[in-house]
Coordinates of C-alpha atoms in Angstrom, one line a residue:
Chain B
M1 CA -28.4 49.5 43.6
Q2 CA -31.9 49.3 44.5
H3 CA -32.6 50.0 41.0
D4 CA -31.6 46.4 40.0
E5 CA -34.9 44.8 41.0
V6 CA -37.1 47.8 39.3
I7 CA -34.8 47.3 36.4
W8 CA -35.5 43.8 36.2
Q9 CA -39.1 44.0 36.6
V10 CA -39.6 46.6 33.8
I11 CA -37.2 44.5 31.6
R12 CA -38.8 41.2 32.0
H13 CA -42.2 41.8 32.1
K14 CA -42.3 44.6 29.6
H15 CA -39.7 44.4 26.8
C16 CA -36.1 43.6 26.7
S17 CA -34.2 44.3 23.3
Y18 CA -31.6 41.7 24.2
M19 CA -34.2 39.2 24.8
A20 CA -34.7 36.5 22.4
K21 CA -37.5 33.8 22.6
I22 CA -36.9 30.4 21.0
E23 CA -38.7 27.1 21.3
T24 CA -35.7 25.7 23.6
G25 CA -35.8 28.6 26.1
I26 CA -35.3 32.6 26.6
F27 CA -32.0 33.8 25.8
C28 CA -29.9 37.0 26.1
R29 CA -28.4 38.8 23.3
N30 CA -26.5 41.2 25.4
Q31 CA -22.8 40.7 24.6
Y32 CA -21.9 41.1 28.3
N33 CA -24.0 38.1 29.5
V34 CA -22.1 35.3 30.9
T35 CA -24.4 32.5 30.7
G36 CA -26.5 33.9 27.6
I37 CA -29.8 32.9 29.4
C38 CA -32.2 35.5 30.1
N39 CA -32.3 35.1 34.0
R40 CA -32.7 37.5 36.9
S41 CA -29.0 36.6 37.9
S42 CA -27.4 36.6 34.5
C43 CA -28.7 39.9 33.3
P44 CA -26.2 42.5 33.0
L45 CA -28.5 45.2 33.0
A46 CA -30.4 44.3 35.9
N47 CA -27.2 43.3 38.3
S48 CA -25.1 46.4 39.6
R49 CA -22.0 43.9 40.1
Y50 CA -21.2 41.9 37.4
A51 CA -18.5 40.0 35.4
T52 CA -17.9 38.2 32.1
I53 CA -15.4 37.2 30.1
R54 CA -15.1 38.2 26.2
D55 CA -12.7 37.5 23.6
H56 CA -11.2 39.9 21.0
D57 CA -8.9 38.0 18.3
G58 CA -8.4 35.3 20.5
V59 CA -7.3 36.9 23.5
F60 CA -9.8 36.8 26.5
Y61 CA -10.4 39.6 28.9
L62 CA -12.3 39.6 32.1
Y63 CA -14.9 42.6 32.3
M64 CA -16.0 43.6 35.6
K65 CA -18.8 46.1 36.6
T66 CA -19.4 47.7 40.2
I67 CA -22.0 49.5 41.5
E68 CA -19.5 52.4 42.4
R69 CA -19.1 53.2 38.5
A70 CA -22.7 52.9 37.8
H71 CA -23.1 56.6 37.1
M72 CA -20.6 56.6 34.5
P73 CA -21.1 54.5 31.8
K74 CA -18.1 55.2 29.8
N75 CA -15.7 53.7 32.6
L76 CA -18.4 51.3 33.6
W77 CA -16.6 48.2 32.4
E78 CA -13.1 47.6 34.0
R79 CA -11.0 45.1 31.5
I80 CA -8.3 42.9 32.4
K81 CA -6.3 40.7 30.0
L82 CA -6.2 37.2 31.2
P83 CA -3.0 35.2 30.0
R84 CA -2.9 32.2 27.6
N85 CA -2.7 29.5 30.1
Y86 CA -5.8 28.0 31.4
E87 CA -4.9 27.5 34.8
Q88 CA -3.1 30.9 35.3
A89 CA -6.3 32.5 33.8
L90 CA -8.2 30.6 36.3
E91 CA -6.2 32.0 39.3
M92 CA -6.3 35.2 37.9
I93 CA -9.9 35.3 38.1
D94 CA -9.8 33.8 41.6
K95 CA -7.8 36.7 42.6
H96 CA -9.8 39.4 41.0
L97 CA -13.3 38.2 41.9
L98 CA -12.1 37.3 45.4
Y99 CA -15.1 38.1 47.9
W100 CA -17.5 38.4 44.6
P101 CA -20.7 36.0 45.0
K102 CA -20.0 32.4 44.2
L103 CA -22.5 32.1 41.7
L104 CA -20.9 34.8 39.7
Q105 CA -17.2 33.2 40.1
H106 CA -18.6 29.9 39.1
K107 CA -20.2 31.0 36.1
V108 CA -17.4 33.1 35.0
K109 CA -15.1 30.0 35.0
Q110 CA -17.4 28.0 33.4
R111 CA -17.6 30.4 30.5
L112 CA -13.6 30.8 30.7
T113 CA -13.5 26.9 30.1
K114 CA -16.0 26.9 27.2
M115 CA -14.2 29.7 25.3
T116 CA -10.7 27.8 25.5
Q117 CA -12.1 24.9 24.1
M118 CA -13.9 26.8 21.3
R119 CA -10.3 28.6 21.0
I120 CA -8.6 25.3 20.6
R121 CA -11.1 23.7 18.1
M122 CA -11.3 27.3 16.1
R123 CA -7.3 27.1 15.8
K124 CA -7.4 23.5 14.8
L125 CA -10.0 23.9 11.8
A126 CA -8.2 26.9 10.5
L127 CA -5.4 24.7 10.0
K128 CA -7.3 22.4 7.8
T129 CA -8.7 23.4 4.3
R130 CA -12.0 24.1 4.7
E131 CA -14.5 24.6 1.6
V132 CA -16.1 28.2 1.8
I133 CA -19.3 28.9 0.1
I134 CA -19.3 32.0 -2.0
P135 CA -22.7 32.8 -2.8
T136 CA -23.3 34.4 -6.4
P137 CA -26.3 36.7 -6.9
R138 CA -29.0 34.9 -8.9
R139 CA -28.4 37.6 -11.5
D140 CA -24.9 36.2 -12.4
I141 CA -26.0 32.7 -12.5
K142 CA -29.0 33.2 -14.9
R143 CA -26.7 35.3 -17.0
E144 CA -24.1 32.6 -17.2
Q145 CA -26.6 30.2 -18.4
R146 CA -27.9 32.3 -21.0
R147 CA -24.6 33.2 -22.4
E148 CA -23.9 29.1 -22.1
V149 CA -26.9 28.4 -24.3
K150 CA -26.0 31.0 -26.8
A151 CA -22.3 29.8 -26.9
E152 CA -23.3 26.4 -27.6
K153 CA -25.6 27.5 -30.6
A154 CA -22.6 29.4 -32.0
A155 CA -20.1 26.8 -31.5
L156 CA -21.9 24.3 -34.3
L157 CA -19.8 21.5 -32.5
D158 CA -20.6 18.9 -34.8
K159 CA -19.8 20.9 -37.7
A160 CA -16.6 21.9 -36.3
I161 CA -15.5 18.3 -35.4
E162 CA -16.1 17.1 -38.7
T163 CA -14.4 19.6 -40.5
E164 CA -11.1 19.3 -38.2
L165 CA -11.4 15.4 -38.9
L166 CA -11.6 16.0 -42.7
T167 CA -8.5 18.4 -42.6
R168 CA -7.0 15.8 -40.4
L169 CA -7.5 13.2 -43.2
K170 CA -6.4 15.3 -46.0
T171 CA -3.0 15.9 -44.4
G172 CA -2.6 12.1 -44.4
I173 CA -1.9 10.9 -41.0
Y174 CA -4.8 8.4 -41.3
N175 CA -3.2 7.0 -44.5
D176 CA -2.6 3.1 -44.6
I177 CA -5.0 2.6 -41.9
Y178 CA -8.4 3.3 -43.5
N179 CA -10.8 0.8 -44.6
Y180 CA -10.7 1.9 -48.4
P181 CA -7.5 1.9 -50.7
E182 CA -5.9 5.3 -51.4
S183 CA -5.6 5.1 -54.8
L184 CA -9.5 4.5 -55.0
F185 CA -9.8 7.5 -52.4
N186 CA -7.8 9.8 -54.5
K187 CA -9.6 9.2 -57.7
I188 CA -12.8 9.9 -55.7
L189 CA -11.4 13.0 -54.6
D190 CA -10.0 14.3 -58.1
D191 CA -12.6 13.2 -60.3
G192 CA -16.1 12.1 -60.0
K193 CA -16.7 11.3 -63.7
K194 CA -14.4 8.6 -64.2
I195 CA -16.4 6.2 -61.9
V196 CA -19.7 6.8 -63.9
N197 CA -17.9 5.9 -67.3
E198 CA -16.2 2.9 -66.1
V199 CA -19.5 1.3 -65.3
E200 CA -20.8 2.1 -69.1
E201 CA -18.0 0.1 -70.4
E202 CA -18.4 -2.8 -68.4
D203 CA -22.0 -2.8 -69.5
K204 CA -20.8 -3.2 -73.0
E205 CA -18.6 -6.1 -72.5
V206 CA -21.3 -7.9 -70.9
G207 CA -23.8 -7.6 -73.9
V208 CA -21.2 -9.0 -76.2
I209 CA -20.5 -12.8 -76.0
E210 CA -18.2 -14.5 -78.2
Y211 CA -18.6 -18.0 -79.3
V212 CA -16.0 -20.6 -80.6
E213 CA -17.1 -23.4 -82.8
G214 CA -17.6 -26.6 -81.2
D215 CA -17.7 -29.7 -83.6
D216 CA -19.7 -32.9 -82.8
D217 CA -21.6 -31.5 -79.8
E218 CA -23.2 -29.0 -81.9
L219 CA -24.5 -31.7 -84.6
E220 CA -25.6 -34.0 -81.9
E221 CA -27.4 -31.3 -80.2
E222 CA -29.2 -30.4 -83.4
M223 CA -29.8 -34.4 -84.0
E224 CA -31.5 -34.4 -80.8
D225 CA -33.4 -31.4 -81.8
M226 CA -34.6 -33.1 -84.8
E227 CA -35.5 -36.0 -83.3
D228 CA -37.7 -34.2 -80.7
F229 CA -39.4 -32.0 -83.1
S230 CA -41.4 -34.3 -85.3
G231 CA -44.2 -32.4 -86.1
F232 CA -42.9 -29.3 -88.2
P233 CA -44.7 -26.9 -90.1
S234 CA -45.1 -27.6 -93.9
K235 CA -42.2 -25.2 -94.8
E236 CA -39.5 -27.4 -92.8
S237 CA -41.0 -30.7 -94.1
Y238 CA -40.7 -29.5 -97.6
L239 CA -36.8 -28.9 -97.1
E240 CA -36.4 -32.1 -95.6
D241 CA -38.1 -34.1 -98.3
S242 CA -36.1 -32.3 -101.0
D243 CA -32.8 -32.8 -99.6
E244 CA -33.3 -36.2 -98.7
E245 CA -34.4 -37.5 -102.2
D246 CA -31.3 -35.7 -103.8
E247 CA -28.4 -37.0 -101.8
D248 CA -26.8 -39.9 -100.5
D249 CA -25.9 -41.4 -97.2
A250 CA -22.4 -40.0 -97.9
E251 CA -23.5 -36.7 -97.5
E252 CA -25.8 -37.3 -95.2
Q253 CA -24.0 -35.5 -92.4
V254 CA -23.5 -32.3 -94.5
V255 CA -27.6 -32.6 -95.4
I256 CA -28.4 -32.8 -91.7
H257 CA -26.3 -30.1 -91.2
K258 CA -27.8 -27.9 -93.8
K259 CA -31.0 -29.0 -92.8
G260 CA -30.0 -28.3 -89.4
R261 CA -29.3 -24.9 -90.3
A262 CA -32.0 -24.2 -92.4
L263 CA -34.2 -25.5 -89.7
K264 CA -32.3 -23.6 -87.5
K265 CA -33.0 -20.3 -89.5
S266 CA -36.3 -21.0 -90.1
D267 CA -36.6 -22.0 -86.3
D268 CA -35.3 -18.6 -85.3
N269 CA -38.0 -17.1 -87.6
G270 CA -40.9 -19.1 -86.7
K271 CA -40.6 -21.0 -83.3
S272 CA -38.0 -19.3 -81.4
K273 CA -40.0 -19.8 -78.5
K274 CA -39.7 -23.4 -78.4
K275 CA -35.8 -23.8 -78.2
S276 CA -33.9 -22.2 -75.2
R277 CA -30.7 -22.5 -76.9
V278 CA -27.7 -20.5 -77.5
V279 CA -27.6 -19.6 -81.3
V280 CA -24.3 -19.2 -82.8
E281 CA -24.1 -15.9 -85.1
V282 CA -20.9 -14.2 -86.1
E283 CA -20.8 -12.1 -89.0
E284 CA -24.2 -10.6 -89.4
E285 CA -24.1 -7.0 -88.0
D286 CA -27.3 -7.5 -85.9
G287 CA -25.3 -10.4 -84.7
G288 CA -24.8 -8.8 -81.2
T289 CA -28.7 -7.9 -80.8
R290 CA -29.8 -11.4 -82.1
A291 CA -27.6 -13.3 -79.9
L292 CA -28.8 -11.0 -76.8
K293 CA -32.3 -12.0 -77.5
S294 CA -31.7 -15.5 -77.6
L295 CA -29.7 -15.4 -74.4
K296 CA -32.9 -13.9 -72.8
L297 CA -34.8 -16.7 -73.7
Chain D
M1 CA -40.4 74.9 -22.3
G2 CA -38.7 75.3 -25.5
F3 CA -37.5 71.9 -25.5
K4 CA -39.2 70.6 -28.3
R5 CA -37.4 70.8 -31.5
K6 CA -39.1 70.6 -34.6
K7 CA -37.4 68.7 -37.3
G8 CA -35.5 70.8 -40.1
D9 CA -35.0 73.4 -37.6
G10 CA -32.3 75.2 -35.7
D11 CA -28.4 75.5 -36.1
G12 CA -25.4 72.9 -35.7
E13 CA -24.4 74.7 -32.6
E14 CA -27.8 74.3 -30.8
M15 CA -27.6 70.6 -31.8
E16 CA -24.3 70.4 -29.9
S17 CA -25.5 72.1 -26.8
E18 CA -28.1 69.4 -26.6
G19 CA -25.5 66.9 -26.0
R20 CA -26.8 63.9 -27.5
G21 CA -28.9 63.2 -30.7
K22 CA -26.8 62.2 -33.8
P23 CA -26.2 65.2 -35.9
S24 CA -25.2 64.3 -39.2
F25 CA -23.2 67.3 -40.7
N26 CA -23.3 66.8 -44.3
G27 CA -23.3 70.1 -45.8
G28 CA -26.9 71.2 -46.4
G29 CA -28.9 68.5 -45.3
Q30 CA -28.9 68.1 -41.7
K31 CA -31.1 65.9 -40.0
H32 CA -31.9 66.9 -36.4
V33 CA -32.8 63.5 -34.6
I34 CA -35.0 64.2 -31.8
L35 CA -34.4 61.9 -28.5
P36 CA -37.8 60.8 -27.6
S37 CA -36.7 60.5 -23.7
M38 CA -36.4 64.3 -24.1
I39 CA -39.8 65.0 -24.3
K40 CA -41.8 65.2 -20.9
N41 CA -45.1 64.6 -22.3
K42 CA -46.0 61.1 -22.4
D43 CA -48.4 61.2 -25.3
K44 CA -46.3 63.2 -27.5
R45 CA -43.3 61.1 -26.5
S46 CA -44.7 57.7 -27.5
K47 CA -45.9 59.4 -31.0
V48 CA -42.8 60.7 -31.9
Y49 CA -41.1 57.3 -30.7
A50 CA -43.6 55.4 -32.9
K51 CA -43.1 57.7 -35.9
Q52 CA -39.3 57.4 -35.5
K53 CA -39.5 53.6 -35.4
Q54 CA -41.8 53.5 -38.3
E55 CA -39.3 55.6 -40.2
K56 CA -36.5 53.4 -39.5
K57 CA -38.4 50.1 -40.5
L58 CA -39.0 52.2 -43.9
E59 CA -35.7 52.7 -44.3
K60 CA -34.2 49.5 -43.8
Q61 CA -36.8 47.8 -46.0
K62 CA -35.8 50.1 -48.7
K63 CA -32.0 49.0 -48.1
I64 CA -32.7 45.5 -48.5
R65 CA -35.0 46.2 -51.6
E66 CA -32.3 48.0 -53.3
R67 CA -29.6 45.6 -52.4
D68 CA -31.6 42.7 -53.6
A69 CA -32.5 44.5 -57.0
A70 CA -28.9 45.4 -57.3
E71 CA -27.7 41.7 -56.9
K72 CA -30.4 40.6 -59.2
R73 CA -29.8 43.2 -62.1
A74 CA -25.9 42.2 -61.7
L75 CA -26.9 38.5 -62.0
E76 CA -28.9 39.2 -64.9
L77 CA -26.2 41.2 -66.8
G78 CA -23.6 38.6 -66.1
E79 CA -21.7 40.9 -63.9
E80 CA -20.4 40.1 -60.5
P81 CA -22.7 40.8 -58.1
P82 CA -22.2 43.5 -55.4
Q83 CA -20.3 42.0 -52.2
K84 CA -22.3 40.4 -49.8
Q85 CA -22.2 42.0 -46.4
I86 CA -20.6 39.9 -43.7
P87 CA -23.1 39.7 -40.6
K88 CA -21.6 40.8 -37.3
T89 CA -21.3 38.1 -34.8
I90 CA -20.0 38.2 -31.3
E91 CA -16.8 36.3 -32.5
N92 CA -16.2 39.0 -35.2
T93 CA -16.9 41.8 -32.9
R94 CA -14.5 40.3 -30.4
E95 CA -12.6 42.9 -28.3
S96 CA -9.2 42.6 -29.8
D97 CA -6.8 41.0 -27.1
E98 CA -3.1 41.4 -27.2
T99 CA -2.5 38.2 -25.5
V100 CA -3.7 36.3 -28.7
C101 CA -1.0 33.8 -29.6
R102 CA 0.6 34.7 -32.6
P103 CA 2.2 32.0 -35.0
D104 CA 5.8 33.4 -34.9
D105 CA 5.8 34.4 -31.2
E106 CA 9.3 33.4 -29.7
E107 CA 8.2 34.1 -26.1
L108 CA 5.4 32.0 -26.7
F109 CA 7.6 28.9 -28.0
A110 CA 10.1 29.8 -25.1
D111 CA 7.4 29.4 -22.5
I112 CA 5.9 26.1 -24.0
D113 CA 9.5 24.8 -23.9
A114 CA 9.6 25.8 -20.2
D115 CA 6.2 24.3 -19.5
E116 CA 5.0 22.1 -16.8
F117 CA 3.4 19.5 -19.4
N118 CA 6.5 18.8 -21.2
P119 CA 7.5 15.6 -19.9
V120 CA 4.1 14.3 -20.7
L121 CA 3.8 15.8 -23.7
R122 CA 7.3 15.0 -25.1
R123 CA 6.5 11.4 -24.3
E124 CA 8.7 11.2 -21.5
V125 CA 6.0 10.1 -19.0
T126 CA 2.8 8.4 -19.7
P127 CA -0.1 10.2 -17.9
K128 CA -1.4 8.6 -15.2
I129 CA -4.7 10.3 -13.6
L130 CA -6.1 10.2 -10.1
I131 CA -9.6 10.8 -9.7
T132 CA -11.3 11.6 -6.4
T133 CA -14.3 13.4 -5.2
C134 CA -15.1 16.1 -2.7
R135 CA -16.1 15.1 1.0
F136 CA -19.7 14.3 0.3
N137 CA -20.5 12.4 -2.8
S138 CA -23.9 11.8 -4.1
T139 CA -26.5 10.8 -6.8
R140 CA -24.9 11.9 -10.2
G141 CA -21.3 11.9 -9.1
P142 CA -20.4 8.3 -9.0
A143 CA -21.9 8.0 -12.6
F144 CA -20.0 10.9 -13.8
I145 CA -17.0 9.4 -12.3
S146 CA -17.4 6.1 -13.8
E147 CA -17.7 7.5 -17.4
L148 CA -14.7 9.9 -16.6
L149 CA -12.8 6.7 -16.0
S150 CA -13.7 5.0 -19.6
V151 CA -12.9 8.4 -21.3
I152 CA -9.7 9.1 -20.1
P153 CA -7.2 6.2 -20.5
N154 CA -4.9 5.0 -17.6
S155 CA -7.2 6.7 -15.0
H156 CA -8.0 5.3 -11.6
Y157 CA -10.6 6.3 -9.1
Q158 CA -10.0 6.6 -5.2
K159 CA -12.6 7.4 -2.5
R160 CA -12.0 10.6 -0.7
G161 CA -12.3 9.8 3.0
T162 CA -11.5 13.2 5.0
Y163 CA -8.2 13.7 3.7
D164 CA -7.0 17.0 3.4
L165 CA -6.3 17.9 -0.3
K166 CA -2.9 18.9 0.3
K167 CA -2.1 15.3 1.8
I168 CA -3.8 13.8 -1.1
V169 CA -1.6 15.8 -3.7
E170 CA 1.3 14.4 -1.6
Y171 CA 0.2 10.9 -1.9
A172 CA -0.4 11.1 -5.5
T173 CA 3.1 12.7 -6.3
K174 CA 4.6 9.8 -4.2
K175 CA 2.6 7.2 -6.3
D176 CA 3.8 8.8 -9.7
F177 CA 0.4 10.2 -10.9
T178 CA 0.6 12.8 -13.1
S179 CA -2.9 14.5 -12.7
L180 CA -5.2 14.7 -10.3
I181 CA -8.8 15.4 -11.0
V182 CA -11.1 16.3 -8.0
V183 CA -15.1 16.2 -8.7
H184 CA -16.9 18.7 -6.6
T185 CA -20.6 18.1 -6.1
N186 CA -23.2 20.5 -4.9
R187 CA -26.8 19.9 -4.5
R188 CA -26.5 16.4 -5.5
E189 CA -25.0 17.2 -9.1
P190 CA -21.2 17.5 -9.8
D191 CA -20.6 21.0 -10.4
A192 CA -16.8 21.9 -10.4
L193 CA -13.7 20.1 -11.4
L194 CA -10.4 20.8 -10.1
I195 CA -7.5 19.6 -11.9
I196 CA -4.3 19.5 -10.5
G197 CA -1.0 18.7 -12.4
L198 CA 1.6 16.9 -10.5
P199 CA 4.4 17.0 -9.4
N200 CA 4.5 20.9 -9.4
G201 CA 2.1 21.9 -12.4
P202 CA -0.8 24.4 -12.2
T203 CA -4.1 23.8 -10.6
A204 CA -7.3 24.9 -12.5
H205 CA -10.6 25.0 -11.1
F206 CA -13.6 24.8 -13.4
K207 CA -17.1 25.4 -13.0
L208 CA -19.0 22.3 -14.6
S209 CA -22.4 22.6 -15.9
N210 CA -24.7 21.1 -18.5
L211 CA -23.7 17.4 -17.8
V212 CA -25.5 14.6 -19.8
L213 CA -24.3 11.1 -19.0
R214 CA -23.8 8.4 -21.4
K215 CA -27.0 6.7 -21.0
D216 CA -29.4 9.6 -21.5
I217 CA -27.7 10.3 -24.7
K218 CA -29.6 8.9 -27.5
N219 CA -28.1 6.3 -30.0
H220 CA -25.0 6.6 -27.9
G221 CA -22.0 4.4 -28.9
N222 CA -19.8 2.5 -26.4
P223 CA -16.2 3.7 -26.3
T224 CA -13.3 1.4 -26.5
S225 CA -10.2 1.3 -25.0
H226 CA -7.9 2.8 -27.7
E227 CA -6.1 5.8 -26.9
P228 CA -8.3 8.6 -28.1
E229 CA -7.6 11.6 -30.6
L230 CA -7.9 15.0 -29.1
V231 CA -9.4 17.9 -30.7
L232 CA -8.7 21.2 -28.9
N233 CA -10.5 24.3 -30.8
N234 CA -10.3 27.9 -30.3
F235 CA -7.8 28.3 -27.6
T236 CA -6.3 31.7 -29.0
T237 CA -4.8 33.5 -26.1
R238 CA -1.7 32.6 -23.9
L239 CA -4.1 31.6 -21.1
G240 CA -6.2 29.6 -23.6
N241 CA -3.2 27.9 -24.9
R242 CA -2.0 26.8 -21.3
V243 CA -5.5 25.7 -20.6
G244 CA -5.4 23.7 -24.0
R245 CA -2.2 22.1 -23.1
F246 CA -3.1 21.2 -19.8
F247 CA -5.9 19.1 -21.2
Q248 CA -3.6 17.4 -23.8
S249 CA -1.5 16.5 -20.7
L250 CA -4.1 14.2 -19.4
F251 CA -4.4 12.1 -22.4
P252 CA -1.3 10.1 -23.8
P253 CA 0.3 11.7 -26.8
D254 CA 0.3 8.8 -29.3
P255 CA -3.6 8.4 -30.3
N256 CA -4.2 5.0 -31.9
F257 CA -5.9 6.1 -35.1
R258 CA -7.5 2.8 -35.6
G259 CA -9.7 3.0 -32.7
R260 CA -11.3 5.9 -34.5
R261 CA -12.0 7.7 -30.9
V262 CA -11.9 11.2 -30.5
V263 CA -12.4 13.9 -27.7
T264 CA -12.9 17.4 -28.2
F265 CA -12.5 20.2 -26.0
H266 CA -14.2 23.0 -28.1
N267 CA -13.8 26.5 -26.5
Q268 CA -16.5 29.3 -27.5
R269 CA -16.9 32.3 -25.8
D270 CA -14.9 31.1 -22.8
F271 CA -17.1 28.0 -22.4
I272 CA -15.2 24.8 -23.1
F273 CA -17.7 22.1 -24.5
F274 CA -16.6 18.6 -24.0
R275 CA -17.5 15.8 -26.3
H276 CA -16.8 12.3 -26.8
H277 CA -17.1 10.3 -30.3
R278 CA -16.3 7.6 -32.4
Y279 CA -16.0 8.5 -35.9
I280 CA -16.1 6.8 -39.2
F281 CA -15.3 8.3 -42.8
D282 CA -18.2 7.5 -45.5
I283 CA -17.9 7.9 -49.3
K284 CA -21.2 9.5 -50.2
E285 CA -22.8 10.5 -53.4
I286 CA -23.7 13.7 -53.7
K287 CA -26.4 14.6 -56.3
P288 CA -25.9 16.9 -59.0
S289 CA -26.3 20.2 -58.3
D290 CA -29.3 22.4 -59.3
K291 CA -27.6 25.0 -61.1
G292 CA -27.5 22.7 -64.1
K293 CA -23.8 22.8 -64.5
D294 CA -23.0 19.3 -64.9
G295 CA -25.6 16.6 -64.2
V296 CA -22.6 14.3 -63.2
S297 CA -22.9 12.9 -59.5
Q298 CA -19.8 13.5 -57.5
E299 CA -18.9 11.2 -54.6
R300 CA -17.5 13.1 -51.5
V301 CA -15.8 11.8 -48.1
K302 CA -17.9 12.8 -45.1
P303 CA -17.1 11.8 -41.5
R304 CA -20.0 10.5 -39.5
L305 CA -19.8 11.1 -35.7
Q306 CA -21.4 8.8 -33.3
E307 CA -21.8 10.1 -29.6
C308 CA -20.5 8.3 -26.6
G309 CA -19.4 9.3 -23.2
P310 CA -20.5 12.3 -21.2
R311 CA -21.2 15.5 -22.4
F312 CA -20.6 18.7 -20.3
T313 CA -19.4 22.2 -20.3
L314 CA -16.7 23.9 -18.3
K315 CA -15.7 27.4 -17.5
L316 CA -12.4 28.3 -16.0
V317 CA -12.6 29.9 -12.5
T318 CA -9.1 30.3 -11.3
L319 CA -5.6 29.2 -12.6
Q320 CA -3.1 28.8 -9.7
H321 CA 0.5 28.3 -10.3
G322 CA 1.9 25.3 -8.5
T323 CA -0.4 22.7 -6.8
F324 CA -3.4 23.2 -4.9
D325 CA -2.8 26.2 -2.2
T326 CA -5.4 28.7 -1.9
K327 CA -4.0 31.0 0.5
G328 CA -0.3 30.8 -0.5
G329 CA -0.3 29.9 -4.0
E330 CA 0.2 32.3 -6.9
F331 CA -2.6 32.6 -9.0
E332 CA -2.4 33.3 -12.6
W333 CA -5.8 34.1 -13.4
V334 CA -8.9 34.5 -11.2
H335 CA -12.3 35.1 -12.5
K336 CA -13.9 38.4 -11.1
P337 CA -17.5 39.5 -11.9
E338 CA -16.3 42.9 -13.3
M339 CA -14.8 41.0 -16.1
D340 CA -18.3 40.0 -17.2
T341 CA -19.3 43.5 -18.0
S342 CA -18.1 43.6 -21.6
R343 CA -20.3 41.2 -24.0
R344 CA -17.2 41.1 -26.4
R345 CA -14.4 40.3 -24.1
F346 CA -13.3 36.8 -23.8
F347 CA -10.2 35.5 -22.0
L348 CA -9.6 31.9 -23.7

């Protein structure tokens, strides 16, 4: 009884394990404290007559301590179960804390109110689905990341996707949809040589050019030629003169024709560069190549 | 001390009494391998260890040289070279799982017939997806969701609000959605995907990692709105099969091949890699082989891929039967840390 003051002096000024000093104030961690603040009137150690409310699993109990049991720590706190109903609980507190200091009664009732409110809120929250944060040890997180990197390397994703697409193509579900004709595609798949051969054949065809006899046009062209080329080398002039002396006008054409031909031939030999004209050569063996040459002119 | 054993000494019995060590009982030539950890003297121990390492290295080199020589000889003689050894990979040495699907399993077919995904996969219902987020969505979340909307056809996004997940499930079932995807964000990054099949489908919770958005991919392509083709690789076990079908039920069952879009879920060592590509088949000429067999150039078809859309990795955390109900639901598969102890055991 008289101990209270002494105890308080010692606790407050020396050391109390339950005291927690934060920037907002000084708090008491003792479970039996009514208000939670470290005070002369709120300290459960420094008050021989004390009352609190504590809750176990949602049930509220009124704890009371009197000076008569101060020497029996085991039976120090008397526990009374409070009813679930808030008003009834208040009445019960009134009944049990009758003749107790007003401050204590008031604080105990305040505590009851607060705890009831908390209980209601906790129940409501428990009904809702809440996210639970489960911490994983850093070792596991690192291990997972390492394994993921290795798995990605082992996966060879692009290659896998490409092979899968190829197998699907081969089964033929894409047919009729694709941008190249199927026949060509099959050829490609089967034999690559054919394509190379085809290209060569075309080349040969390109080289060979067939000519059909054209009549007057040719003669006229040759005539024009002759007009243009007045100054010929001596060989040609010889031919010209000899022919003309021998034959009459009736054979003029033929003569001219012959001349033309002769001229043409000599032309080919001598002055192939002047004329950029297609030459008709059919029967000779080297005809093809000759024709080619003139073409290139 | 009497602990140190000299090589070439002692009997087989004494070897056994030592416990560990690798006795090879080939008749006469018994090798006594000293475990360096049995030697207490650090100096001596490190020397013995170094020596053993050196010997092992020499042995290995000798083996390699022999192998190469044998191969060369065989080639020169024109015979078949000795068979090449197959290197051991984790996939090769995977612990055998009895739940691996076999092609002739009737139980599997029966299960598939009684699946929750049947209405979608049998083309009775077209899939309709609702995408939402967790209560707090920030930074990369919305970007990821917009990309998801472009990947999955017939998908809709709705803001979460503060609705309970179970209420959202009810709402979605009422509005005829076939799946609900919840993207969960943690520390400003999407880190989990909750896929719920509706009306009474399973709930799969995946851990999401390694997210790369379309804008961060070099030379990315832009996806069209054609129905994509699906590629599901390596889903071997029963659980894997179920998860694979779950992914399949998110997409419409008739792909439009003209669109040339492919969505891939590739499972490797229980990690599911998601990729989204556009592809085209090219006819490429391959140069003649160097072995001088033929100088003819062959043409081959090669598919080319252009990546579009996000790229991420998923890992299955839990698979629950029925819609979302953590307390009352029946969990088909839950990941526990003790499952990670073996490096060769995989579940999908």
